[in-house]
CSV table of C-alpha atoms in Angstrom, one decimal:
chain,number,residue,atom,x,y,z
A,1,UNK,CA,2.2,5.5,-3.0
A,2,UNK,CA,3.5,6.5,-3.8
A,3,UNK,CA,4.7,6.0,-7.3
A,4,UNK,CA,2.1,3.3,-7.6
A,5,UNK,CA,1.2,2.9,-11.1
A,6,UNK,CA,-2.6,2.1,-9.9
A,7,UNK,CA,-2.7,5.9,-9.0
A,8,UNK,CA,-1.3,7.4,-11.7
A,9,UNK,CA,-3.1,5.2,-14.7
A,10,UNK,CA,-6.6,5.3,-13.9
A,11,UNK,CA,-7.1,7.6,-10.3
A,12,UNK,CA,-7.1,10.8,-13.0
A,13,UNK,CA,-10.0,8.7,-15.2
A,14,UNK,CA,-12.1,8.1,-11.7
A,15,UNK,CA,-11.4,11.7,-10.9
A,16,UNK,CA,-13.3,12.9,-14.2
A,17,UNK,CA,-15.6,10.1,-15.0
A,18,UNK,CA,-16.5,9.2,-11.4
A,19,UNK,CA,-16.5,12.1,-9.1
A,20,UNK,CA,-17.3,14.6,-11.8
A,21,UNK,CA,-14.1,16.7,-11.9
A,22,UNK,CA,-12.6,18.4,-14.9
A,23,UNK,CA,-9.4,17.0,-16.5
A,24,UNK,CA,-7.3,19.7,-15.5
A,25,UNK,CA,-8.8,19.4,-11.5
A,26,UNK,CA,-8.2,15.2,-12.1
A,27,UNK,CA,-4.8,16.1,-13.2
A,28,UNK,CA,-4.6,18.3,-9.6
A,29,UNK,CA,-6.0,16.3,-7.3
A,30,UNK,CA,-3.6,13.4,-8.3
A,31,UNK,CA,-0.9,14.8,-6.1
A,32,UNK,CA,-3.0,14.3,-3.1
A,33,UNK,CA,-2.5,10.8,-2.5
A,34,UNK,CA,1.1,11.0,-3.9
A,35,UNK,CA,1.7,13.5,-1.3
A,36,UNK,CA,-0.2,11.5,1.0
A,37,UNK,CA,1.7,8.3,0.5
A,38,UNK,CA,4.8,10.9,0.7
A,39,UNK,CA,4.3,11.8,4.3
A,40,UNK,CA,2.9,8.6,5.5
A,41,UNK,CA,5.8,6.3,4.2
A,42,UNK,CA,9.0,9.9,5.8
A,43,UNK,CA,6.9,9.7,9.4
A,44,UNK,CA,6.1,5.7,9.7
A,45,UNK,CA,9.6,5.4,8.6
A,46,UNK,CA,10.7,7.9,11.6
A,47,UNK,CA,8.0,6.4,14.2
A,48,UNK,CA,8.9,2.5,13.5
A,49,UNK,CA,13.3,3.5,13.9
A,50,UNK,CA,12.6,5.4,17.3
A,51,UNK,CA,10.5,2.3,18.3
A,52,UNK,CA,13.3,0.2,17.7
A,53,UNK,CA,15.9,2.1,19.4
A,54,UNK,CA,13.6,2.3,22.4
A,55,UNK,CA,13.1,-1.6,22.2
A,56,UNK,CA,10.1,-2.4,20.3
A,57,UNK,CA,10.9,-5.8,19.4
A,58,UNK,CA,11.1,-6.1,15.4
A,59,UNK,CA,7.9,-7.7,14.5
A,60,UNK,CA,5.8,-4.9,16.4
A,61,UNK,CA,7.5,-2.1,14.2
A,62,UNK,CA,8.4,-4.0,11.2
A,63,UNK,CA,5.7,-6.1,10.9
A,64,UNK,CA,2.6,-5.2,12.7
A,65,UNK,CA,2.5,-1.8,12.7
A,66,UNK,CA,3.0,-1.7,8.7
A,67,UNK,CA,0.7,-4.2,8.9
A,68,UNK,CA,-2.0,-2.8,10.8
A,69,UNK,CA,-1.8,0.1,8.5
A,70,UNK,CA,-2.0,-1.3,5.6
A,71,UNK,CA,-5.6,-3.2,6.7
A,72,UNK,CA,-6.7,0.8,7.8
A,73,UNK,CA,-5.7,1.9,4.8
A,74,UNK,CA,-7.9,-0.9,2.8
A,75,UNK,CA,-10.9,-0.3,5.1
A,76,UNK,CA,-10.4,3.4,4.5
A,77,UNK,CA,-10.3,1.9,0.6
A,78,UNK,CA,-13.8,-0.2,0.8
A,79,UNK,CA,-15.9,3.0,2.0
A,80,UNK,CA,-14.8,5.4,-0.8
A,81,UNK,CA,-17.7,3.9,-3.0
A,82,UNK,CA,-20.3,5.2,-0.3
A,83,UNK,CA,-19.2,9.1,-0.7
A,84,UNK,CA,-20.8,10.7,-2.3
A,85,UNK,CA,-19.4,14.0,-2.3
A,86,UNK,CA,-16.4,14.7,-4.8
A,87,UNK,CA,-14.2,16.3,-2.3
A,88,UNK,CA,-14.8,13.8,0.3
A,89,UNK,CA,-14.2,11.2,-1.8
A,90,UNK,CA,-10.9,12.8,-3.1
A,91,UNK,CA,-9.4,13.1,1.0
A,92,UNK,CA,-10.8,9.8,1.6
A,93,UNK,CA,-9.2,8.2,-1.5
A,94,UNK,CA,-5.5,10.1,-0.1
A,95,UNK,CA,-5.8,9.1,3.7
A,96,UNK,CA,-6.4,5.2,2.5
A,97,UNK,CA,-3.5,5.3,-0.3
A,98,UNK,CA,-1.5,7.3,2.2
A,99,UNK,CA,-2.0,5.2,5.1
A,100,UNK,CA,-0.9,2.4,3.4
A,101,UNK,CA,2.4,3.7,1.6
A,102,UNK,CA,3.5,3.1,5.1
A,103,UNK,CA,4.4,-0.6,4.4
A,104,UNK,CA,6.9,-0.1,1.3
A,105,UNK,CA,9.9,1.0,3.0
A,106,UNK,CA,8.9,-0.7,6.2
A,107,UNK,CA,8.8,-4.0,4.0
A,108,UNK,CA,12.3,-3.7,2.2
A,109,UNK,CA,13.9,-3.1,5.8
A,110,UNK,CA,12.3,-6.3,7.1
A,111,UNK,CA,13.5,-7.9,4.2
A,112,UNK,CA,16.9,-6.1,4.7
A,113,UNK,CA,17.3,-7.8,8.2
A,114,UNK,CA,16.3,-11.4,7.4
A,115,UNK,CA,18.5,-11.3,4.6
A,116,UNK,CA,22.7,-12.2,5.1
A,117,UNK,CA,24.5,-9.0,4.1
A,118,UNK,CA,26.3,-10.4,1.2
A,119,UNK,CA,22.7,-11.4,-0.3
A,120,UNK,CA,20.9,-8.2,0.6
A,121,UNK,CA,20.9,-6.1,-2.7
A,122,UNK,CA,19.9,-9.1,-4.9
A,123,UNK,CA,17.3,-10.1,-2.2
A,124,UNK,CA,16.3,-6.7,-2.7
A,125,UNK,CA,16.5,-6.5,-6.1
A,126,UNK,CA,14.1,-9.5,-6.1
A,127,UNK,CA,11.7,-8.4,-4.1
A,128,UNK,CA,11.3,-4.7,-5.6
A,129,UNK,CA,11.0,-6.9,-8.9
A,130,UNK,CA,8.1,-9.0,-7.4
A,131,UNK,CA,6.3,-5.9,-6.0
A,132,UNK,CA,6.6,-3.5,-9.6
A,133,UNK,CA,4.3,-6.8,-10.8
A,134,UNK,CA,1.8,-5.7,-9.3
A,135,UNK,CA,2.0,-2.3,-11.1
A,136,UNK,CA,1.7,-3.6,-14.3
A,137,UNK,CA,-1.2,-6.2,-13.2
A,138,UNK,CA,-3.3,-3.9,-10.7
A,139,UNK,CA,-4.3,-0.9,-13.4
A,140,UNK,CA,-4.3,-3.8,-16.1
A,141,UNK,CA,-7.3,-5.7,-13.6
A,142,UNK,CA,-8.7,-2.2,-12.8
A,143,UNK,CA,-9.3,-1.4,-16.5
A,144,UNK,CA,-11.0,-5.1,-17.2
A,145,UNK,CA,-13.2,-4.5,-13.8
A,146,UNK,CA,-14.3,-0.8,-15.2
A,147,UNK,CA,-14.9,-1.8,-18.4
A,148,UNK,CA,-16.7,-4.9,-17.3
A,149,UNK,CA,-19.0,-3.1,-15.4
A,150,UNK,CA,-22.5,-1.6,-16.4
A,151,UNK,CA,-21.4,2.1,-15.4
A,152,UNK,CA,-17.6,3.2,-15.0
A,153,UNK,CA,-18.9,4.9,-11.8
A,154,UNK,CA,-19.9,0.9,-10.5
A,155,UNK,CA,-16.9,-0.3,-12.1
A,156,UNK,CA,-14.3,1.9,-10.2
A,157,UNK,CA,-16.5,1.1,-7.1
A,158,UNK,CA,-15.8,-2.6,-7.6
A,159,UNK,CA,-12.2,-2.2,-7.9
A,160,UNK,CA,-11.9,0.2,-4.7
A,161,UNK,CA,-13.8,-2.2,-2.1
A,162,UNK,CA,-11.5,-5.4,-4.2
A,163,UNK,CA,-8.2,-3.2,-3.3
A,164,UNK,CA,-9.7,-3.1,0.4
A,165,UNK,CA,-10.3,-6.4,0.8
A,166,UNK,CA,-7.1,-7.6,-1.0
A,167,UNK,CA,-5.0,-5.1,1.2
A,168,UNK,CA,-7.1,-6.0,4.6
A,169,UNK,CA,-6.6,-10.0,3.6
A,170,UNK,CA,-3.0,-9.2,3.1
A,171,UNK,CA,-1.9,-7.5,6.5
A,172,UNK,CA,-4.1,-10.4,8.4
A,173,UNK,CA,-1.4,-12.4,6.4
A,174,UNK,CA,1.5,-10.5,7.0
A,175,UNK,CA,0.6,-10.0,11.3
A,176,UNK,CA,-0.2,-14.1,11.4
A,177,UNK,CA,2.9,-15.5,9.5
A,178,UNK,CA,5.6,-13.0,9.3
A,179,UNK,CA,8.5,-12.9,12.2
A,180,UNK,CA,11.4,-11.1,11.3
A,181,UNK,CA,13.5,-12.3,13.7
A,182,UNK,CA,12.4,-15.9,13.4
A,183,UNK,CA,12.8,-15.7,9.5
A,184,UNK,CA,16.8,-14.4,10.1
A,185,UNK,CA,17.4,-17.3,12.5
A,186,UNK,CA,15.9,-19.4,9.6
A,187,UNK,CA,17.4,-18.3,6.3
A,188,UNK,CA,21.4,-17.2,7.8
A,189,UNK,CA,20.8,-20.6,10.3
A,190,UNK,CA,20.3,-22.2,6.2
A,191,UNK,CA,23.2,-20.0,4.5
A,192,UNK,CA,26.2,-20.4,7.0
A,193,UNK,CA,25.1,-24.9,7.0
């Protein structure tokens, strides 16, 4: 999103084998949602800095409004199994990848606040560490759920609407526990005892 590894192992495959491209098409329409992702993480970046120089307090642009994205982007997910048209399907698939790239540099500058300066690049370090996990387990799940299922159509399906749900469950998450500035009062109030 987006260098998401989910996208770029087996969103070619669903391409061809569920929506009935051609490889070479697949191999085309795969820079959709990476362009997508591209333009959604450049102008939330923009909108959620302009909000915080005109106030916005840090949770609403650091927190929520990735947040809320995120959830749009999974619902945006869930439906792609109802399309039934190949081009549809192929915009639909970009706006909910795109939507949610939104959150990846939105995260690591939340993270870059809570954290004290000297610990910020191996805070960071961590936590792009934690996140590339999920690249090597989400197309690693995707493949079991495809193969698992009775059509690879059904099977891609199945792992769309799970994305959505993870994603949606996820930003509920994020908006109810996550506080920026509480978590900064919290870990520096724990560093500087």
């Amino acid at each position: 999103m987006r260098s998401d590894p989910d996208v770029l192992t087996w969103l070619p495959s669903y391409f061809e084998v569920g929506l009935g491209y051609s490889r070479l098409n697949s191999g085309v329409l795969l820079a959709a949602p990476s362009l997508a992702g591209l333009i959604s993480m450049v102008s939330g970046t923009l909108l959620s800095d302009r909000l915080s120089a005109k106030g916005w307090p840090t949770r609403a642009v650091r927190i929520v409004f990735p947040a809320l994205c995120a959830f749009i982007g999974g619902a945006v997910l869930f439906i792609v199994p109802i399309i039934t048209t190949p081009l549809a399907a192929g915009i639909v698939i970009s706006i909910g990848y795109g939507i949610g790239a939104v959150v990846l540099p939105l995260a690591n500058a939340a993270v870059s606040q809570i954290c004290p300066p000297a610990q910020t690049a191996g805070t960071l370090g961590v936590f792009l560490a934690l996140m590339a996990i999920g690249g090597l387990v989400g197309p690693y799940v995707t493949g079991l759920i495809v193969d698992a299922a009775s059509d690879p159509g059904l099977g891609y399906a199945t792992a769309f609407r799970i994305m959505g749900i993870v994603s949606g469950v996820c930003a509920v998450l994020a908006i109810v526990l996550a506080d920026p500035d509480r978590d900064k009062q919290l870990v520096r109030g724990k560093a500087s005892a």
